[in-house]
PDB file of C-alpha atoms in Angstrom:
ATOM      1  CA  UNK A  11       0.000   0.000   0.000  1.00 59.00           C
ATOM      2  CA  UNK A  12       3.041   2.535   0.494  1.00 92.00           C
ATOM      3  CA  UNK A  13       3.204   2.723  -3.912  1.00 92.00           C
ATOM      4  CA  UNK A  14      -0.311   3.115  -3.847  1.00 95.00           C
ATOM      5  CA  UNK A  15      -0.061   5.947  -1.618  1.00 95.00           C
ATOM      6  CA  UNK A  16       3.170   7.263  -3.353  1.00 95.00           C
ATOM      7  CA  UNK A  17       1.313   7.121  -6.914  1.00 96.00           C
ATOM      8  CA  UNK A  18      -1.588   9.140  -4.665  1.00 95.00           C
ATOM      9  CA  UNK A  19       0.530  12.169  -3.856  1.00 94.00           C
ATOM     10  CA  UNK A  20       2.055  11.921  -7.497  1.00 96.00           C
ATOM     11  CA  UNK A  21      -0.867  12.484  -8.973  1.00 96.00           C
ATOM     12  CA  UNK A  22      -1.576  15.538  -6.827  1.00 95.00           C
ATOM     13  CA  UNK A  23       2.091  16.962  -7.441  1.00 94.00           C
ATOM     14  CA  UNK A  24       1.232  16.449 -11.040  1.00 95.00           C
ATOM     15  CA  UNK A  25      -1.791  18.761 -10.754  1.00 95.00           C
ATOM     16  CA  UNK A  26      -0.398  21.027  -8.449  1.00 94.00           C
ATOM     17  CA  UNK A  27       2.799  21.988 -10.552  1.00 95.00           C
ATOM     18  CA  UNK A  28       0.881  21.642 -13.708  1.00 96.00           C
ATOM     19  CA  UNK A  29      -1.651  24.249 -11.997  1.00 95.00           C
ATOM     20  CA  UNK A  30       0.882  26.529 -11.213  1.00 94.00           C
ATOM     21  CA  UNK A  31       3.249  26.381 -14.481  1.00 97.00           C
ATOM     22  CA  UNK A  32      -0.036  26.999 -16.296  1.00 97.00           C
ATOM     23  CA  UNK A  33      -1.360  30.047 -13.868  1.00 95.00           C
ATOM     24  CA  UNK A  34       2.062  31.528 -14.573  1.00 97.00           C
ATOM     25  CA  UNK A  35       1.472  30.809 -18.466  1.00 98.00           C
ATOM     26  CA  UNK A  36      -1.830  32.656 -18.579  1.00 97.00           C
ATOM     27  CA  UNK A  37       0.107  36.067 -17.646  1.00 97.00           C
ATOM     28  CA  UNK A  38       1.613  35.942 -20.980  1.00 97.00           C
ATOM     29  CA  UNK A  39       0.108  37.181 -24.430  1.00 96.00           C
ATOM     30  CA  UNK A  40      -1.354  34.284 -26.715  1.00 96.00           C
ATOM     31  CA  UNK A  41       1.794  35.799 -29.037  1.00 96.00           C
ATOM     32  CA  UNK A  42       4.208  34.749 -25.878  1.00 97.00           C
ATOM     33  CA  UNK A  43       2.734  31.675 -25.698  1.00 97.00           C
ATOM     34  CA  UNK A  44       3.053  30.682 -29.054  1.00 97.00           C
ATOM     35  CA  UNK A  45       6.091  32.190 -29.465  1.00 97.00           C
ATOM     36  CA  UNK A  46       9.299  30.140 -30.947  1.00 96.00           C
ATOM     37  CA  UNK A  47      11.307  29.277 -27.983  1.00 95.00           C
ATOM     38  CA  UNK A  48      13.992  26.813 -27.076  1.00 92.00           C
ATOM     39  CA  UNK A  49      13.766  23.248 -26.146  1.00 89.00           C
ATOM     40  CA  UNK A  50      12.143  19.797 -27.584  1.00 91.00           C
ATOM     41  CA  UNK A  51       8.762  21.310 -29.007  1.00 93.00           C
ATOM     42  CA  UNK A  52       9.402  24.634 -30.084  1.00 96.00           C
ATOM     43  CA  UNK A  53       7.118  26.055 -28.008  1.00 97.00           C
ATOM     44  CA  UNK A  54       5.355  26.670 -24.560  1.00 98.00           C
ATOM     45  CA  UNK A  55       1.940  26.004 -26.408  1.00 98.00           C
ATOM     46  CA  UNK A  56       3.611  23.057 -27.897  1.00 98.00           C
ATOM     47  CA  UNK A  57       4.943  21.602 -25.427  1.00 98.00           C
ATOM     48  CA  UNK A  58       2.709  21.907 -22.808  1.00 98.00           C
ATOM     49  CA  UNK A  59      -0.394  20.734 -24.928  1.00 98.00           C
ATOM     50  CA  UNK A  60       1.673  17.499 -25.504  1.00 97.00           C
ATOM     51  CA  UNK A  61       2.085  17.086 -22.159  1.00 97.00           C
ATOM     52  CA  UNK A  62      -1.805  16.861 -22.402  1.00 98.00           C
ATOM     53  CA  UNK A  63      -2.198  14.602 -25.180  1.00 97.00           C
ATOM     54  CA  UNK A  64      -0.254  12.246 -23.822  1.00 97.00           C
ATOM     55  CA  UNK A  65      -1.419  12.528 -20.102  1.00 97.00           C
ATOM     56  CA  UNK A  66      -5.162  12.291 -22.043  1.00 97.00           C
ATOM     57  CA  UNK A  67      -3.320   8.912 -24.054  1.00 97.00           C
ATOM     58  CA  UNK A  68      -2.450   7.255 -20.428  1.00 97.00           C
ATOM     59  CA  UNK A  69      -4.897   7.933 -18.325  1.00 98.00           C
ATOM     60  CA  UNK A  70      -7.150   6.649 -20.679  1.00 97.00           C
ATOM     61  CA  UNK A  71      -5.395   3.125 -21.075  1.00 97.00           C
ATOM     62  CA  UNK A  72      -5.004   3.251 -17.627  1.00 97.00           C
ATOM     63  CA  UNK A  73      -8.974   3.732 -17.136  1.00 97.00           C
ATOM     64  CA  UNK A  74      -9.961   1.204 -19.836  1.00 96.00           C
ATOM     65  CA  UNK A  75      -6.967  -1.126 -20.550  1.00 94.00           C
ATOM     66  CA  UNK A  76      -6.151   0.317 -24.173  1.00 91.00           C
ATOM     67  CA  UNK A  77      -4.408   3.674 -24.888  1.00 94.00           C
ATOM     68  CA  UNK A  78      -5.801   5.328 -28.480  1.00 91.00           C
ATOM     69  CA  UNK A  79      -3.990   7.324 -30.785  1.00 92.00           C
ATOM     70  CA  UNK A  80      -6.712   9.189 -31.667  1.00 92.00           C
ATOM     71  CA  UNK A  81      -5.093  11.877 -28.908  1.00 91.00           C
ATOM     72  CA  UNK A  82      -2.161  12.808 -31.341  1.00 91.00           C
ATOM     73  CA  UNK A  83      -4.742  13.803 -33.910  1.00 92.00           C
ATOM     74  CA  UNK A  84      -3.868  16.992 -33.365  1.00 92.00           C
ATOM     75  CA  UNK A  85      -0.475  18.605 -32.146  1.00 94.00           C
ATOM     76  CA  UNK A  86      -1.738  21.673 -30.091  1.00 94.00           C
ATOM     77  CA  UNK A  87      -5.572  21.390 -29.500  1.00 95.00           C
ATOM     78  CA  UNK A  88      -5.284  24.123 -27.070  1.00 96.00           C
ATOM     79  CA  UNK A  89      -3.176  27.080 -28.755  1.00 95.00           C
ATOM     80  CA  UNK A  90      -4.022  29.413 -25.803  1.00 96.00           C
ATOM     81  CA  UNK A  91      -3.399  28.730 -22.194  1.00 97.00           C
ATOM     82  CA  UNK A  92      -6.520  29.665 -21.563  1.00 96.00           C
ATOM     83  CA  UNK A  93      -7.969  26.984 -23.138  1.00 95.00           C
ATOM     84  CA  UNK A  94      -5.183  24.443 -22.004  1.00 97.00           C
ATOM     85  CA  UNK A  95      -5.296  24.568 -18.194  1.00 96.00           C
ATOM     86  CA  UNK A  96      -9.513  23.517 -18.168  1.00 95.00           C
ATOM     87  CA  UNK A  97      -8.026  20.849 -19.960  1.00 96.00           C
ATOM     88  CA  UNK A  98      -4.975  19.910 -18.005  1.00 97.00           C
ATOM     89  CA  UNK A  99      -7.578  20.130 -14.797  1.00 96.00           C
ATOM     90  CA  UNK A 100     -10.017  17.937 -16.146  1.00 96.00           C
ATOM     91  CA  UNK A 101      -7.162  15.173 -16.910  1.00 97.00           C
ATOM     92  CA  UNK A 102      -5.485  15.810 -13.786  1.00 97.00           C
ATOM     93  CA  UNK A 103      -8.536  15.096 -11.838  1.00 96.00           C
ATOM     94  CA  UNK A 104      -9.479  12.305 -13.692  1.00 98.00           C
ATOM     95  CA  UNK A 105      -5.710  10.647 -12.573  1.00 98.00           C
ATOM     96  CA  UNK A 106      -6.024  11.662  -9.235  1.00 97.00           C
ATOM     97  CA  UNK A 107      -9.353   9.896  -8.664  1.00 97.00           C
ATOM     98  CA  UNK A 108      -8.014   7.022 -10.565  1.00 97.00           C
ATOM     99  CA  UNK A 109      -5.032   6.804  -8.243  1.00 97.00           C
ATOM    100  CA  UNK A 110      -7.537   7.193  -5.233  1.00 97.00           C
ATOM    101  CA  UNK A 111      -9.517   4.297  -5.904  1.00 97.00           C
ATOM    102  CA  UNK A 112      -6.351   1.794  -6.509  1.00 96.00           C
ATOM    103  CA  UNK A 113      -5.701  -1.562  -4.690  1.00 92.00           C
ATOM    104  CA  UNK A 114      -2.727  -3.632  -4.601  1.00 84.00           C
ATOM    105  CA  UNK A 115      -4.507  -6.015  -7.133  1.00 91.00           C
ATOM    106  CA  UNK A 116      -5.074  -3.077  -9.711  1.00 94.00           C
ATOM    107  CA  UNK A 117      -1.195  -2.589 -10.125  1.00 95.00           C
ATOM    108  CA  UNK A 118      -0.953  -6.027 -11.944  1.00 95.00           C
ATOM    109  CA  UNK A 119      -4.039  -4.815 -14.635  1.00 96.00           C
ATOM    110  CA  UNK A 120      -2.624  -4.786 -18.128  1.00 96.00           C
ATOM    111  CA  UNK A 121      -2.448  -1.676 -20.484  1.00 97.00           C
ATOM    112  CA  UNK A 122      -2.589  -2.289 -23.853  1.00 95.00           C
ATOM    113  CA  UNK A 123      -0.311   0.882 -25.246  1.00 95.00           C
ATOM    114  CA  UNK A 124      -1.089   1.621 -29.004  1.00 91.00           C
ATOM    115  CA  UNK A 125       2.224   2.599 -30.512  1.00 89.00           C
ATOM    116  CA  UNK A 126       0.593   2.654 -34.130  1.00 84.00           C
ATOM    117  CA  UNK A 127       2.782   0.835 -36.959  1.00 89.00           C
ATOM    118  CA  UNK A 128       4.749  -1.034 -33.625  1.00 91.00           C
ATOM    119  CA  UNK A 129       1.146  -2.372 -32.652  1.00 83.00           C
ATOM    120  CA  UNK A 130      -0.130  -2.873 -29.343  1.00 88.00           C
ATOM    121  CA  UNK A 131       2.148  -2.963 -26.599  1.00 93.00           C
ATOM    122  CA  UNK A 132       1.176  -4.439 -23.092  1.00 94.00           C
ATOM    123  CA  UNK A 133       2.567  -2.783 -19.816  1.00 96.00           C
ATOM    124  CA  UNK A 134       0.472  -2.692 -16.480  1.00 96.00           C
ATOM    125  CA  UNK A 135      -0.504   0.068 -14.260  1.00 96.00           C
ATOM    126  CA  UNK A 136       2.694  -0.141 -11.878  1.00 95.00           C
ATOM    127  CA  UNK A 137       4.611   0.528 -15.236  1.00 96.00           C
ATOM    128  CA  UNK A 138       2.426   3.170 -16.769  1.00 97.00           C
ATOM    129  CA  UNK A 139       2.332   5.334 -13.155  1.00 97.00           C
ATOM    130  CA  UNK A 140       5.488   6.117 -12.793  1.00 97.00           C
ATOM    131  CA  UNK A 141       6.456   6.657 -16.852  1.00 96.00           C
ATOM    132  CA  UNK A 142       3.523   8.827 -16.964  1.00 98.00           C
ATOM    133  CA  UNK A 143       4.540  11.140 -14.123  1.00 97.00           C
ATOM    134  CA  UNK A 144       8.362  11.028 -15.382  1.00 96.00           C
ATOM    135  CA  UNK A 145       6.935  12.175 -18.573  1.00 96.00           C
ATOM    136  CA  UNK A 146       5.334  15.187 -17.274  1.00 96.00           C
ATOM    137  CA  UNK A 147       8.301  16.201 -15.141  1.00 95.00           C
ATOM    138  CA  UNK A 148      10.122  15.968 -18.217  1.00 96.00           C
ATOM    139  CA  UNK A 149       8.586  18.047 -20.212  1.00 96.00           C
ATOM    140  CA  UNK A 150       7.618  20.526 -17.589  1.00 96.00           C
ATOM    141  CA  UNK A 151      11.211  20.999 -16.700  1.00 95.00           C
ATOM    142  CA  UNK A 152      11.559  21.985 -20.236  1.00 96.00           C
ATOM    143  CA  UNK A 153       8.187  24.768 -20.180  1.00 97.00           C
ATOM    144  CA  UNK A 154      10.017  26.307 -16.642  1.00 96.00           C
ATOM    145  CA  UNK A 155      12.963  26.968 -18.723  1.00 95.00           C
ATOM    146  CA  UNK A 156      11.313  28.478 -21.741  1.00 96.00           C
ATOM    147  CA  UNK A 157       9.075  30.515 -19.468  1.00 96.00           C
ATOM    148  CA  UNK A 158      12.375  31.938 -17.967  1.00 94.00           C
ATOM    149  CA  UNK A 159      13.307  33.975 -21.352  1.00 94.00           C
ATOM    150  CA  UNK A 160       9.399  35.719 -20.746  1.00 96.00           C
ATOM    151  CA  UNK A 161       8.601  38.546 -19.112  1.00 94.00           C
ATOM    152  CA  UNK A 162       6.879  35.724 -16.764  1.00 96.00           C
ATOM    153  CA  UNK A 163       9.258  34.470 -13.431  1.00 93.00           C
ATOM    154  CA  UNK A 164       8.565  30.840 -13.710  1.00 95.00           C
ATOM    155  CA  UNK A 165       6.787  29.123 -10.371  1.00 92.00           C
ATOM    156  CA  UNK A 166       8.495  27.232  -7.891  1.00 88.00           C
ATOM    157  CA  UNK A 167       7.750  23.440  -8.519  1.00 88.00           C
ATOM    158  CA  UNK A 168       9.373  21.891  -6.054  1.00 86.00           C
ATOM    159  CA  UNK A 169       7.731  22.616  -2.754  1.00 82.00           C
ATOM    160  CA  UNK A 170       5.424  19.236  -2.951  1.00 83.00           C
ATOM    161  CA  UNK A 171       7.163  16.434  -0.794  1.00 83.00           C
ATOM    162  CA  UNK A 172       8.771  18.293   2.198  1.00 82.00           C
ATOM    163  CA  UNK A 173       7.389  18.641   5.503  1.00 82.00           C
ATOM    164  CA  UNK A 174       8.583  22.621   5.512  1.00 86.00           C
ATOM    165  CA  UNK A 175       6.462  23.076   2.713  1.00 82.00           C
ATOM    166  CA  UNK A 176       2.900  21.823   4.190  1.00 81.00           C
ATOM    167  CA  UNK A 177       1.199  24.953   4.861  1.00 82.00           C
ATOM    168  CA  UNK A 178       1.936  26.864   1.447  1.00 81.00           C
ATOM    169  CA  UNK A 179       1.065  23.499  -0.420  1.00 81.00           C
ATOM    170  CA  UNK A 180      -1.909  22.614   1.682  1.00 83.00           C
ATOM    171  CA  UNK A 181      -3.244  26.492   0.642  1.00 84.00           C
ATOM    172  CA  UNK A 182      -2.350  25.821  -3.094  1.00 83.00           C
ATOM    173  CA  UNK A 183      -4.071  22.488  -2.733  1.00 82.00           C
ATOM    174  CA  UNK A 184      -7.208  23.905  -1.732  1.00 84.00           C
ATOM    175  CA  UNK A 185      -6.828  27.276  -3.632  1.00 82.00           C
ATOM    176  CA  UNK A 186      -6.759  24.951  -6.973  1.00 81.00           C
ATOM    177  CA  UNK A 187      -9.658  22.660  -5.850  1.00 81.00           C
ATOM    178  CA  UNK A 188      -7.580  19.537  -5.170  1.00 76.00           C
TER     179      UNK A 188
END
């Protein structure tokens, strides 16, 4: 039960940081969000809408056993923040509740991972948790650095885990809903 409650407070320091990288986002113009910009997508709006998709792409395998491509339709469904973070909530939640009502036996539960012309893939939830939160610290790490060359300070994302940090967390926390 200690993973279970580990994957638990992931999923809330996934919302939380994704909360506040996007709060910080929607102080830019739709022009600074979209603008070109160093890193592995060229942009904020890029690559914070694929951390989306492919939160969207897991969480959805993990909620029915098969991950769809049909998420990667479309690169940037969300070209303003604006737009992004009701989506990045909604998916966040969804993860977060999903986490919530795990047991030990639903860590064994195959994923079937669509990787299109590779086929279907199986992996199980205790392999798909912890890639899918990697993944989003990833490519956060990435956004925080592109928001530093805004006019935007980037947030502090790593107040989540330590003691010290309880009472500004637990405020965030209930400030975002979560």
């Amino acid at each position: 039960m200690e993973l279970i409650a580990h994957y638990r407070a992931m999923a809330r320091n996934n919302a939380w940081s994704n909360e506040r990288l996007l709060r910080a986002c929607l102080a830019l113009s739709d022009a600074d969000f979209t603008a070109p910009r160093v890193g592995f997508f060229p942009s904020l709006a890029a690559t914070l809408n694929h951390v989306l998709i492919v939160d969207l792409y897991y969480v959805e395998g993990l909620e029915t056993g098969l991950a769809s491509r049909r998420h990667f339709e479309s690169e940037v469904p969300h070209p303003r923040a604006a737009d992004l973070i009701e989506g990045q909530r909604a998916v966040d939640r969804r993860l977060i509740a999903l986490c919530d009502r795990l047991s030990g036996d639903d860590l064994a539960k195959p994923v079937l991972l669509d990787r299109g012309a590779r086929g279907q893939k199986p992996e199980t939830r205790a392999t798909v948790l912890p890639h899918l939160f990697v993944h989003q610290i990833h490519h956060r790490g990435q956004a925080h650095a592109m928001l530093s060359s805004t006019p935007v300070a980037p947030p502090q994302l790593d107040e989540f885990f330590l003691d010290e940090d309880g009472p500004a967390l637990r405020r965030d926390l209930a400030d975002f809903g979560l």
